[in-house]
Short mmCIF file of C-alpha atoms and ligand atoms in Angstrom, two decimals:
data_model
loop_
_atom_site.label_atom_id
_atom_site.label_comp_id
_atom_site.label_asym_id
_atom_site.label_seq_id
_atom_site.Cartn_x
_atom_site.Cartn_y
_atom_site.Cartn_z
CA MET D 11 115.42 112.90 220.68
CA THR D 12 111.81 114.09 220.79
CA PHE D 13 110.24 116.38 218.10
CA ASP D 14 107.33 118.67 218.24
CA TYR D 15 106.03 116.99 215.09
CA ASP D 16 106.50 113.88 213.01
CA LEU D 17 106.37 115.93 209.88
CA PHE D 18 106.47 119.64 209.14
CA VAL D 19 105.44 120.68 205.56
CA ILE D 20 106.49 123.89 204.09
CA GLY D 21 103.92 125.00 201.36
CA GLY D 22 100.07 124.45 201.30
CA GLY D 23 99.85 123.67 197.65
CA SER D 24 98.89 120.55 195.68
CA GLY D 25 101.75 118.38 196.74
CA GLY D 26 102.13 119.62 200.38
CA VAL D 27 98.50 119.38 201.31
CA ARG D 28 98.25 115.90 199.88
CA ALA D 29 101.40 114.62 201.75
CA ALA D 30 100.22 116.33 205.02
CA ARG D 31 96.70 114.89 204.85
CA ILE D 32 97.90 111.43 204.07
CA ALA D 33 100.49 111.33 206.64
CA ALA D 34 98.07 112.48 209.29
CA SER D 35 95.02 110.58 208.40
CA GLU D 36 96.53 107.32 207.19
CA GLY D 37 99.90 107.37 208.69
CA GLY D 38 98.83 108.58 212.09
CA ALA D 39 101.52 111.15 212.14
CA ARG D 40 101.55 114.46 214.02
CA VAL D 41 101.72 116.95 211.12
CA ALA D 42 102.08 120.74 210.95
CA MET D 43 102.10 122.79 207.80
CA ALA D 44 103.06 126.48 206.89
CA GLU D 45 101.51 128.45 204.09
CA GLU D 46 102.62 132.04 203.65
CA TYR D 47 99.99 133.09 201.04
CA ARG D 48 96.72 131.19 200.56
CA MET D 49 95.97 127.54 201.20
CA GLY D 50 95.63 125.61 197.95
CA GLY D 51 98.73 127.07 196.32
CA THR D 52 99.32 127.82 192.74
CA CYS D 53 96.88 125.47 191.24
CA VAL D 54 93.82 126.68 193.29
CA ILE D 55 94.74 130.32 193.71
CA ARG D 56 96.66 131.42 190.66
CA GLY D 57 97.10 128.59 188.29
CA CYS D 58 94.88 125.78 186.90
CA VAL D 59 91.51 126.67 188.53
CA PRO D 60 91.15 130.39 187.91
CA LYS D 61 92.87 129.80 184.52
CA LYS D 62 90.28 127.03 183.54
CA LEU D 63 87.39 129.35 184.63
CA MET D 64 88.74 132.05 182.45
CA VAL D 65 88.96 129.49 179.62
CA PHE D 66 85.26 128.78 180.11
CA ALA D 67 84.43 132.46 180.10
CA ALA D 68 86.27 133.11 177.02
CA GLY D 69 84.75 129.97 175.29
CA HIS D 70 81.25 131.33 175.85
CA GLY D 71 81.99 134.30 173.47
CA ALA D 72 82.80 131.78 170.58
CA THR D 73 79.80 129.56 171.54
CA LEU D 74 77.52 132.69 171.27
CA GLU D 75 78.75 133.48 167.83
CA GLU D 76 78.32 129.81 166.71
CA ALA D 77 74.85 129.73 168.22
CA ARG D 78 73.98 132.58 165.92
CA ALA D 79 75.13 130.66 162.95
CA TYR D 80 73.01 127.75 164.09
CA GLY D 81 69.89 129.89 164.11
CA TRP D 82 69.73 131.36 167.65
CA GLN D 83 68.60 134.86 167.96
CA VAL D 84 71.31 136.02 170.47
CA GLU D 85 73.40 139.02 170.76
CA ALA D 86 76.61 139.40 172.99
CA THR D 87 76.95 142.95 174.13
CA GLY D 88 80.34 142.45 175.71
CA PHE D 89 82.07 140.65 178.57
CA ASP D 90 81.70 141.96 182.17
CA TRP D 91 85.06 141.32 183.70
CA ARG D 92 84.11 142.87 186.96
CA ALA D 93 81.16 140.63 187.38
CA PHE D 94 83.30 137.56 186.45
CA ARG D 95 86.12 138.61 188.97
CA ALA D 96 83.71 138.87 191.73
CA LYS D 97 82.38 135.39 191.15
CA LEU D 98 85.99 134.10 190.58
CA ASP D 99 87.18 135.63 193.91
CA ALA D 100 84.30 134.14 195.73
CA GLU D 101 85.10 130.71 194.24
CA LEU D 102 88.68 130.87 195.07
CA THR D 103 87.85 131.83 198.67
CA ARG D 104 85.53 128.85 198.91
CA LEU D 105 88.18 126.47 197.59
CA GLU D 106 90.86 127.95 199.84
CA GLY D 107 88.46 127.32 202.82
CA ALA D 108 87.81 123.68 201.56
CA TYR D 109 91.53 123.00 201.37
CA THR D 110 92.07 124.43 204.95
CA ARG D 111 89.14 122.46 206.40
CA ASN D 112 90.09 119.20 204.70
CA ALA D 113 93.79 119.40 206.02
CA GLU D 114 92.70 120.39 209.53
CA ASN D 115 89.90 117.72 209.73
CA ALA D 116 92.75 115.33 208.90
CA GLY D 117 94.41 116.58 211.97
CA VAL D 118 97.05 119.00 210.34
CA GLU D 119 97.93 122.06 212.24
CA ILE D 120 98.29 125.06 210.03
CA PHE D 121 100.48 128.05 210.45
CA HIS D 122 99.42 130.88 208.10
CA GLN D 123 102.88 132.30 207.69
CA ARG D 124 106.30 131.88 206.01
CA ALA D 125 108.63 129.13 207.26
CA THR D 126 112.21 128.54 206.62
CA LEU D 127 114.72 125.81 207.50
CA ALA D 128 117.13 126.35 210.42
CA ASP D 129 118.67 122.85 210.37
CA PRO D 130 117.78 119.30 209.33
CA HIS D 131 115.02 119.05 211.87
CA THR D 132 114.18 122.64 212.75
CA VAL D 133 111.86 124.99 211.10
CA LEU D 134 111.69 128.78 211.75
CA LEU D 135 108.41 130.59 211.49
CA ALA D 136 108.10 134.22 210.53
CA ASP D 137 106.76 135.10 213.94
CA GLY D 138 110.16 133.79 215.44
CA ARG D 139 108.83 130.36 216.75
CA ARG D 140 111.24 127.42 216.17
CA LEU D 141 109.55 124.00 215.75
CA THR D 142 111.09 120.73 215.34
CA ALA D 143 110.07 117.69 213.30
CA ARG D 144 111.43 114.24 212.62
CA HIS D 145 110.83 114.93 208.84
CA ILE D 146 110.53 118.14 207.02
CA LEU D 147 108.80 118.34 203.58
CA ILE D 148 109.71 121.08 201.17
CA ALA D 149 106.72 121.76 198.97
CA THR D 150 107.15 125.43 198.21
CA GLY D 151 106.42 125.24 194.48
CA GLY D 152 107.66 127.71 191.90
CA THR D 153 107.24 131.36 191.00
CA PRO D 154 107.22 133.20 187.59
CA PHE D 155 110.40 134.19 186.20
CA VAL D 156 110.77 137.69 184.79
CA PRO D 157 114.15 138.56 182.85
CA PRO D 158 115.98 140.81 185.22
CA GLU D 159 116.23 143.70 182.75
CA PHE D 160 112.52 143.97 182.67
CA ASP D 161 111.78 143.35 186.31
CA GLY D 162 110.36 146.14 188.35
CA GLN D 163 108.68 147.90 185.37
CA GLY D 164 105.25 147.04 186.46
CA ALA D 165 104.59 144.49 183.84
CA MET D 166 102.40 141.44 184.96
CA THR D 167 103.09 137.83 185.48
CA SER D 168 100.44 135.02 185.55
CA ASN D 169 100.13 135.83 189.26
CA GLU D 170 98.57 139.16 188.56
CA VAL D 171 96.30 138.28 185.57
CA PHE D 172 93.63 137.13 187.87
CA LEU D 173 93.70 140.29 189.89
CA MET D 174 93.22 142.85 187.10
CA ASP D 175 90.58 145.43 187.88
CA GLU D 176 89.59 145.78 184.26
CA LEU D 177 90.47 144.16 181.00
CA PRO D 178 92.98 146.08 178.91
CA GLY D 179 92.33 147.04 175.39
CA THR D 180 95.67 145.75 174.07
CA MET D 181 98.08 143.33 175.68
CA LEU D 182 101.60 142.09 174.81
CA ILE D 183 102.38 138.54 176.06
CA ILE D 184 106.07 137.58 176.02
CA GLY D 185 106.79 133.78 175.94
CA GLY D 186 105.95 130.75 174.04
CA GLY D 187 105.07 128.11 176.70
CA PHE D 188 101.72 126.67 177.64
CA ILE D 189 100.90 129.53 180.04
CA ALA D 190 101.68 132.27 177.47
CA CYS D 191 99.57 130.45 174.84
CA GLU D 192 96.66 129.77 177.12
CA PHE D 193 96.45 133.45 178.37
CA ALA D 194 96.84 134.68 174.73
CA CYS D 195 93.78 132.65 173.67
CA VAL D 196 91.72 133.47 176.84
CA LEU D 197 92.35 137.15 176.75
CA GLN D 198 91.79 137.46 172.91
CA GLY D 199 88.62 135.35 173.50
CA LEU D 200 87.49 138.02 176.18
CA GLY D 201 87.90 140.91 173.71
CA VAL D 202 91.60 141.95 174.33
CA ALA D 203 93.67 142.64 171.27
CA VAL D 204 96.67 140.16 172.10
CA THR D 205 100.15 140.19 170.56
CA GLN D 206 102.25 137.22 171.69
CA MET D 207 106.03 137.55 171.14
CA TYR D 208 108.30 134.51 171.40
CA ARG D 209 112.03 134.42 170.55
CA GLY D 210 112.05 130.80 169.51
CA ALA D 211 111.12 129.49 166.03
CA GLN D 212 107.77 128.02 167.18
CA ILE D 213 105.57 128.11 170.33
CA LEU D 214 105.18 125.26 172.65
CA ARG D 215 108.76 123.90 172.75
CA GLY D 216 108.90 120.28 173.80
CA PHE D 217 105.59 119.39 172.32
CA ASP D 218 105.12 117.44 169.09
CA ASP D 219 105.88 119.70 165.99
CA ASP D 220 102.63 118.98 164.16
CA LEU D 221 100.67 119.95 167.40
CA ARG D 222 102.89 123.04 167.69
CA HIS D 223 102.11 124.16 164.10
CA THR D 224 98.39 123.44 164.31
CA VAL D 225 98.02 125.32 167.61
CA ALA D 226 99.96 128.30 166.12
CA ALA D 227 97.79 128.33 163.01
CA GLU D 228 94.59 128.20 165.06
CA MET D 229 95.71 131.05 167.36
CA GLY D 230 96.52 133.21 164.35
CA ALA D 231 93.03 132.40 162.81
CA GLN D 232 91.44 133.44 166.10
CA GLY D 233 93.12 136.94 165.84
CA VAL D 234 96.14 136.47 168.19
CA THR D 235 99.06 138.23 166.55
CA LEU D 236 101.67 135.66 167.01
CA GLU D 237 105.17 136.87 166.49
CA VAL D 238 107.74 134.11 166.80
CA GLY D 239 111.51 134.47 166.19
CA THR D 240 111.02 137.97 167.66
CA ASP D 241 112.42 139.06 171.13
CA LEU D 242 111.71 142.10 173.33
CA VAL D 243 114.65 144.49 173.32
CA SER D 244 113.37 147.27 175.47
CA LEU D 245 110.24 148.23 177.55
CA GLU D 246 109.48 151.66 178.45
CA ARG D 247 106.67 152.68 180.81
CA LEU D 248 104.81 155.74 179.29
CA PRO D 249 103.53 158.78 181.39
CA ASP D 250 100.00 157.37 180.95
CA GLY D 251 100.90 154.04 182.38
CA ARG D 252 101.07 152.25 179.12
CA TYR D 253 104.02 150.59 177.66
CA ALA D 254 106.29 151.04 174.58
CA ALA D 255 107.88 147.87 173.49
CA SER D 256 110.79 147.63 171.03
CA ASP D 257 111.57 144.30 169.48
CA THR D 258 114.27 142.62 167.44
CA ASN D 259 112.52 143.29 164.25
CA GLY D 260 112.90 146.99 164.79
CA GLY D 261 109.40 147.52 165.60
CA ARG D 262 108.24 149.86 168.59
CA ARG D 263 104.56 149.61 169.58
CA GLU D 264 102.44 150.61 172.39
CA PHE D 265 100.29 148.22 174.54
CA ASP D 266 98.04 148.89 177.54
CA ARG D 267 99.51 145.99 179.44
CA VAL D 268 102.42 143.58 179.21
CA LEU D 269 102.41 140.05 180.55
CA PHE D 270 105.71 138.01 181.01
CA ALA D 271 104.97 134.21 180.82
CA THR D 272 108.74 133.50 180.45
CA GLY D 273 109.00 130.46 182.62
CA ARG D 274 109.00 129.55 186.23
CA VAL D 275 111.68 129.09 188.93
CA ALA D 276 111.70 126.92 192.00
CA ASN D 277 110.71 128.63 195.25
CA THR D 278 114.09 128.03 197.14
CA GLY D 279 115.39 131.47 197.69
CA GLY D 280 115.90 132.49 201.26
CA LEU D 281 114.39 129.24 202.41
CA GLY D 282 117.27 128.30 204.56
CA LEU D 283 118.31 125.38 202.52
CA GLU D 284 121.98 126.18 202.79
CA ALA D 285 121.73 126.22 206.64
CA ALA D 286 120.26 122.65 206.50
CA GLY D 287 122.72 121.46 203.93
CA VAL D 288 120.10 120.58 201.23
CA ALA D 289 121.73 120.22 197.73
CA LEU D 290 120.20 122.13 194.79
CA GLN D 291 120.22 121.61 191.03
CA GLU D 292 121.87 124.22 188.89
CA ASN D 293 118.47 125.98 188.17
CA GLY D 294 117.86 126.21 191.89
CA ALA D 295 115.43 123.37 192.12
CA VAL D 296 115.77 120.86 195.08
CA LYS D 297 117.74 117.78 194.14
CA VAL D 298 115.79 114.61 195.05
CA ASP D 299 115.98 110.86 194.39
CA GLY D 300 113.15 108.59 193.29
CA TRP D 301 111.68 108.62 196.85
CA SER D 302 111.64 112.46 196.66
CA GLN D 303 114.46 112.42 199.43
CA THR D 304 117.07 115.12 199.44
CA ASN D 305 120.78 114.50 200.34
CA ILE D 306 119.61 115.23 204.03
CA PRO D 307 117.95 112.09 205.09
CA SER D 308 115.26 113.91 207.19
CA ILE D 309 114.34 116.47 204.40
CA TYR D 310 112.14 115.57 201.42
CA ALA D 311 110.80 117.80 198.66
CA VAL D 312 107.83 117.30 196.21
CA GLY D 313 106.11 119.21 193.40
CA ASP D 314 107.39 122.14 191.26
CA VAL D 315 110.12 122.90 193.65
CA THR D 316 111.96 119.64 192.44
CA ASP D 317 111.44 120.71 188.76
CA ARG D 318 110.41 117.17 187.58
CA ILE D 319 107.10 117.59 185.72
CA GLN D 320 105.42 120.83 186.74
CA LEU D 321 101.80 119.78 186.84
CA THR D 322 99.27 119.59 189.70
CA PRO D 323 98.53 115.73 189.45
CA VAL D 324 102.25 114.99 189.47
CA ALA D 325 102.78 117.04 192.69
CA ILE D 326 99.78 115.27 194.25
CA ARG D 327 101.23 111.88 193.23
CA GLU D 328 104.70 112.77 194.57
CA GLY D 329 103.26 114.04 197.86
CA HIS D 330 101.13 110.88 198.29
CA ALA D 331 103.93 108.54 197.55
CA PHE D 332 106.11 110.41 200.03
CA ALA D 333 103.48 110.02 202.70
CA ASP D 334 102.83 106.20 201.93
CA THR D 335 106.64 105.71 201.92
CA VAL D 336 107.56 107.46 205.16
CA PHE D 337 104.46 107.19 207.25
CA GLY D 338 102.30 104.46 205.66
CA GLY D 339 104.76 101.58 205.53
CA LYS D 340 104.12 101.38 201.78
CA PRO D 341 107.25 102.22 199.87
CA THR D 342 106.14 103.98 196.78
CA GLN D 343 107.87 105.92 194.02
CA ALA D 344 105.89 108.42 191.98
CA ASP D 345 105.66 107.27 188.38
CA HIS D 346 106.63 109.93 185.98
CA ALA D 347 106.26 107.76 182.78
CA LEU D 348 103.48 108.62 180.19
CA VAL D 349 102.05 111.65 182.06
CA ALA D 350 99.41 113.17 179.83
CA SER D 351 98.99 116.83 179.67
CA ALA D 352 96.83 119.47 178.08
CA VAL D 353 97.17 122.99 176.77
CA PHE D 354 93.96 125.00 177.21
CA THR D 355 94.20 127.00 174.02
CA ARG D 356 91.32 127.32 171.55
CA PRO D 357 91.03 124.56 170.53
CA GLU D 358 92.86 122.57 173.19
CA ALA D 359 95.96 120.70 172.64
CA ALA D 360 96.76 117.43 174.50
CA THR D 361 99.57 114.99 174.49
CA VAL D 362 100.79 111.84 176.04
CA GLY D 363 103.96 109.94 175.33
CA LEU D 364 106.77 110.72 172.92
CA THR D 365 106.78 113.34 170.20
CA GLU D 366 107.60 112.17 166.63
CA GLU D 367 111.14 113.71 167.16
CA GLU D 368 111.87 111.82 170.34
CA ALA D 369 110.48 108.50 169.05
CA ARG D 370 112.64 108.74 165.97
CA ARG D 371 115.80 109.04 168.16
CA GLU D 372 114.89 105.63 169.51
CA GLY D 373 114.23 103.84 166.15
CA PRO D 374 112.01 103.65 163.14
CA VAL D 375 108.48 104.95 163.50
CA LYS D 376 105.15 104.98 161.59
CA ILE D 377 103.18 108.20 161.84
CA PHE D 378 99.42 108.14 161.47
CA MET D 379 97.79 111.45 161.33
CA THR D 380 94.65 113.29 160.24
CA SER D 381 93.51 116.78 160.00
CA PHE D 382 89.90 117.77 159.34
CA ARG D 383 87.24 120.38 159.92
CA PRO D 384 84.94 119.20 162.74
CA MET D 385 81.26 119.04 161.99
CA GLN D 386 80.17 121.37 164.81
CA THR D 387 82.28 124.37 163.75
CA ALA D 388 82.24 123.52 159.97
CA PHE D 389 78.37 123.73 160.08
CA ALA D 390 78.56 127.20 161.39
CA GLY D 391 81.11 128.36 158.70
CA GLY D 392 84.13 128.04 160.87
CA THR D 393 87.42 127.13 159.28
CA SER D 394 89.07 125.67 162.49
CA LYS D 395 90.87 122.39 162.06
CA VAL D 396 91.44 119.50 164.24
CA MET D 397 94.58 117.37 164.29
CA MET D 398 95.15 113.82 165.65
CA LYS D 399 98.37 111.96 165.54
CA LEU D 400 99.71 108.56 166.58
CA VAL D 401 103.41 107.87 166.70
CA VAL D 402 103.97 104.22 166.35
CA CYS D 403 106.99 102.03 166.98
CA ALA D 404 107.71 100.32 163.53
CA ALA D 405 109.25 97.37 165.17
CA SER D 406 106.79 96.51 167.97
CA ASP D 407 103.61 98.28 166.65
CA ARG D 408 103.30 99.83 170.03
CA VAL D 409 101.82 103.44 170.29
CA LEU D 410 104.57 105.65 171.71
CA GLY D 411 102.71 108.95 171.48
CA CYS D 412 99.27 110.44 170.99
CA HIS D 413 98.95 114.18 170.08
CA ILE D 414 95.53 115.87 169.59
CA VAL D 415 94.40 119.45 168.77
CA ALA D 416 90.58 119.63 169.10
CA PRO D 417 87.87 121.02 171.07
CA GLY D 418 87.79 118.64 174.18
CA ALA D 419 91.32 117.31 173.42
CA ALA D 420 92.13 117.34 177.17
CA GLU D 421 89.20 115.17 177.91
CA MET D 422 90.20 112.68 175.06
CA ILE D 423 93.80 112.36 176.03
CA GLN D 424 92.93 111.06 179.46
CA PHE D 425 91.61 107.80 177.99
CA ALA D 426 94.35 107.55 175.35
CA ALA D 427 96.77 107.68 178.38
CA VAL D 428 95.05 104.67 179.77
CA ALA D 429 95.65 102.71 176.48
CA LEU D 430 99.38 103.85 176.29
CA LYS D 431 99.97 103.03 179.92
CA MET D 432 98.62 99.63 179.17
CA GLY D 433 101.07 99.18 176.25
CA ALA D 434 98.38 99.45 173.48
CA THR D 435 99.56 98.70 170.00
CA LYS D 436 98.26 100.29 166.81
CA ALA D 437 96.48 97.01 166.14
CA ASP D 438 94.59 97.46 169.44
CA PHE D 439 93.51 100.87 168.33
CA ASP D 440 92.37 99.38 165.07
CA ARG D 441 90.23 96.79 166.83
CA VAL D 442 88.25 99.45 168.54
CA VAL D 443 84.98 100.22 166.99
CA ALA D 444 84.27 103.95 166.44
CA VAL D 445 81.79 106.05 168.38
CA HIS D 446 79.89 107.89 165.70
CA PRO D 447 79.56 110.84 165.05
CA THR D 448 82.31 112.16 167.09
CA MET D 449 85.71 113.76 166.47
CA ALA D 450 87.36 111.20 168.74
CA GLU D 451 86.41 108.35 166.48
CA GLU D 452 89.08 109.37 164.11
CA ILE D 453 91.72 108.05 166.31
CA VAL D 454 90.58 104.50 165.82
CA LEU D 455 90.09 105.07 162.07
CA LEU D 456 93.78 106.06 161.08
CA ARG D 457 94.56 103.39 158.49
CA LYS D 458 97.65 104.40 156.42
CA PRO D 459 100.80 105.83 157.77
CA VAL D 460 101.52 109.40 156.55
CA ARG D 461 105.18 108.85 157.11
CA GLU D 462 107.50 105.91 157.91
CA GLY D 463 111.07 105.16 158.80
P1 FAD V 14 102.35 125.16 194.79
O1 FAD V 14 100.99 124.78 194.35
O2 FAD V 14 102.82 126.33 193.99
O3 FAD V 14 102.25 125.42 196.19
C1 FAD V 14 103.38 125.87 196.95
C2 FAD V 14 102.89 126.77 198.08
O4 FAD V 14 104.02 127.02 198.96
C3 FAD V 14 102.26 128.05 197.70
O5 FAD V 14 100.94 128.21 198.18
C4 FAD V 14 103.26 129.13 198.40
O6 FAD V 14 102.66 130.23 198.81
C5 FAD V 14 103.73 128.34 199.46
N1 FAD V 14 105.09 128.68 200.04
C6 FAD V 14 106.23 129.02 199.28
N2 FAD V 14 107.31 129.26 200.05
C7 FAD V 14 106.88 129.18 201.35
C8 FAD V 14 107.54 129.39 202.65
N3 FAD V 14 108.82 129.60 202.71
N4 FAD V 14 106.69 129.29 203.77
C9 FAD V 14 105.29 128.94 203.62
N5 FAD V 14 104.77 128.78 202.40
C10 FAD V 14 105.50 128.88 201.31
N6 FAD V 14 99.07 122.27 186.24
C11 FAD V 14 98.25 121.41 185.67
O7 FAD V 14 98.35 120.18 186.09
N7 FAD V 14 97.25 121.87 184.83
C12 FAD V 14 96.90 123.09 184.48
O8 FAD V 14 96.12 123.38 183.71
C13 FAD V 14 98.03 124.04 185.05
N8 FAD V 14 97.91 125.30 184.73
C14 FAD V 14 98.56 126.33 185.32
C15 FAD V 14 98.32 127.57 185.04
C16 FAD V 14 99.27 128.49 185.55
C17 FAD V 14 99.00 130.03 185.19
C18 FAD V 14 100.31 128.17 186.47
C19 FAD V 14 101.19 129.16 187.07
C20 FAD V 14 100.48 126.81 186.80
C21 FAD V 14 99.65 125.91 186.22
N9 FAD V 14 99.79 124.54 186.54
C22 FAD V 14 98.97 123.57 185.94
C23 FAD V 14 100.91 123.93 187.36
C24 FAD V 14 100.42 123.67 188.77
O9 FAD V 14 99.73 124.82 189.29
C25 FAD V 14 101.65 123.44 189.57
O10 FAD V 14 102.36 122.35 189.04
C26 FAD V 14 101.22 122.99 190.99
O11 FAD V 14 100.53 123.90 191.66
C27 FAD V 14 102.42 122.52 191.80
O12 FAD V 14 102.10 122.16 193.11
P2 FAD V 14 103.18 122.46 194.27
O13 FAD V 14 102.56 121.82 195.48
O14 FAD V 14 104.43 121.97 193.88
O15 FAD V 14 103.33 123.92 194.46
#
C-alpha cells in the first residue's frame, strides 16, 4: 500500500516538532504535521517561555528594592503590563516563526489546522481532506482542567494569563501545583494582591516535604496569602465583572480575577482515537509502551498526551527517541529516570531524584540538610532563607535525591542531576572543593546528617 506520507504528526508542540524534524532531516522520511493553534505548542506559546519571561519581569521589582538597600538611588514607579505584553507578544510571534521555519527547512509540510484520526493510517483535516501515512504520531499535549462546577464562569486558566489586557488588583488562584505556585509568585511580584487556595495540606504535592514547607514559608513572607486545607465552595460572577468566592472555612471574599490552576488533562477528546482503536488510560491519556507505541502498531504518542512526565525536555526526548527508532534505524527508549525539574517561585525550588519519603520506603537513609540566609539578600536586610538537602542511601552512600530552594536553584540542579545520573555517592560530594563565596558551595559542605534511619 502506498501512503501520502511516511509520518503524519498531530500537534506542533515540543514533542511533535522534534519528532517531525528528526524523522525528516535524519531519517529521510516524508513528513507532514498539523497544528490547530500556534506552532511551538504549550511551552513556547502559553507555558515555559512566556511564564519564564514573566518570572524575569517580576524578579526585577525585587532587584530594584534590593538595589536601594545596596545604596542605589532608584525608584520603581510601577510595572507597565501593557508595555511588557507588547514585547511578549512580539517575542512569541518570533519564536513561532522560528519553529515553523525550522520544521519547514527540515522538509516538514505543515497544515495549520486541526487534525483527527479516521483509522490507523488516515488523518482527517478540518478542511475535509483525508491524508494517509505509514505512521501517525499523536503529540497533542494537554489542556488545563477546570472543575466542571466552575467551568463557564469566565475564570481564567494558565492559557489566558498571558493574554490579560491589564493586571488585576486582586486575584484568587486555585491550586497547589507548580503552575499555581509560580503564577502566585509572579503576579504578587508584579503588584497583584494574590490569594492562593489549595484543598490539600501543603502545596507542591509530590515534591520533598522540606522543599514544600520552605517554598510555602517564602511565598507567605513575600505577601502571597496562602490558604492550604481550604477549598472553593462557590464562585459568583458579580454585576461589575468581579467574583465573590466562598470557601470551606466559611469565608466569602471578592476578587478582581480568578485563576484555576487545578491540573491538566490529555488532549484526546474528539481526536478520533476510538475510530482508530487506540487504547487510553483511565485519565484519558494515551497508553504507550517504552517505545512510545500505542496498541495500534502504526500509531505512536509522545509528550503530555501520554502523561508520563509533563515537561518540555521529556516530550522532546520522547519525540527524538521515536524518530530515531522508527526512521533512524537506532532503536532508542526515552529515559525517564532522574529527570530534574524546577519550580520558578521566588526563590526557585529545584529537585532531582527521590524525596525523603520515597527513599525511606526503599530502605534506611541519611538526610543532610542546611538552611541559611544567603549573603546577597541578608546584606539588604532580607529574611529570605535558602534550603539544600541531600537524601543518601545509608547502605550504599549513594545520593538518591537533591532538593534545593534558593535563588538560582534551577541552574544548580542541572549539575547535581549530572552527578546523580553518574551514581555519585555522598563521599563524592565531600571530595569536591567548594566554590567560594557562593550559595551552591553548601551542597559540598554538608558534614553531619540531620536525620538517620
Ligand atoms: P504541547 O506543547 O502542548 O503541544 C501540543 C500541540 O498540539 C499544541 O500546539 C496544540 O495546539 C496542538 N493540538 C492539539 N490537538 C490538536 C489537533 N487535533 N490537531 C492539530 N493540533 C493539535 N515544562 C517545563 O519543562 N518547564 C517549565 O517551566 C514548564 N512550565 C510550564 C508552564 C505552564 C503554564 C504550562 C501550562 C506548562 C509548563 N510546562 C513546563 C510543561 C510543558 O509546556 C509541556 O510539558 C510541553 O509543552 C509538552 O509538549 P507536547 O509536545 O507534549 O505538547
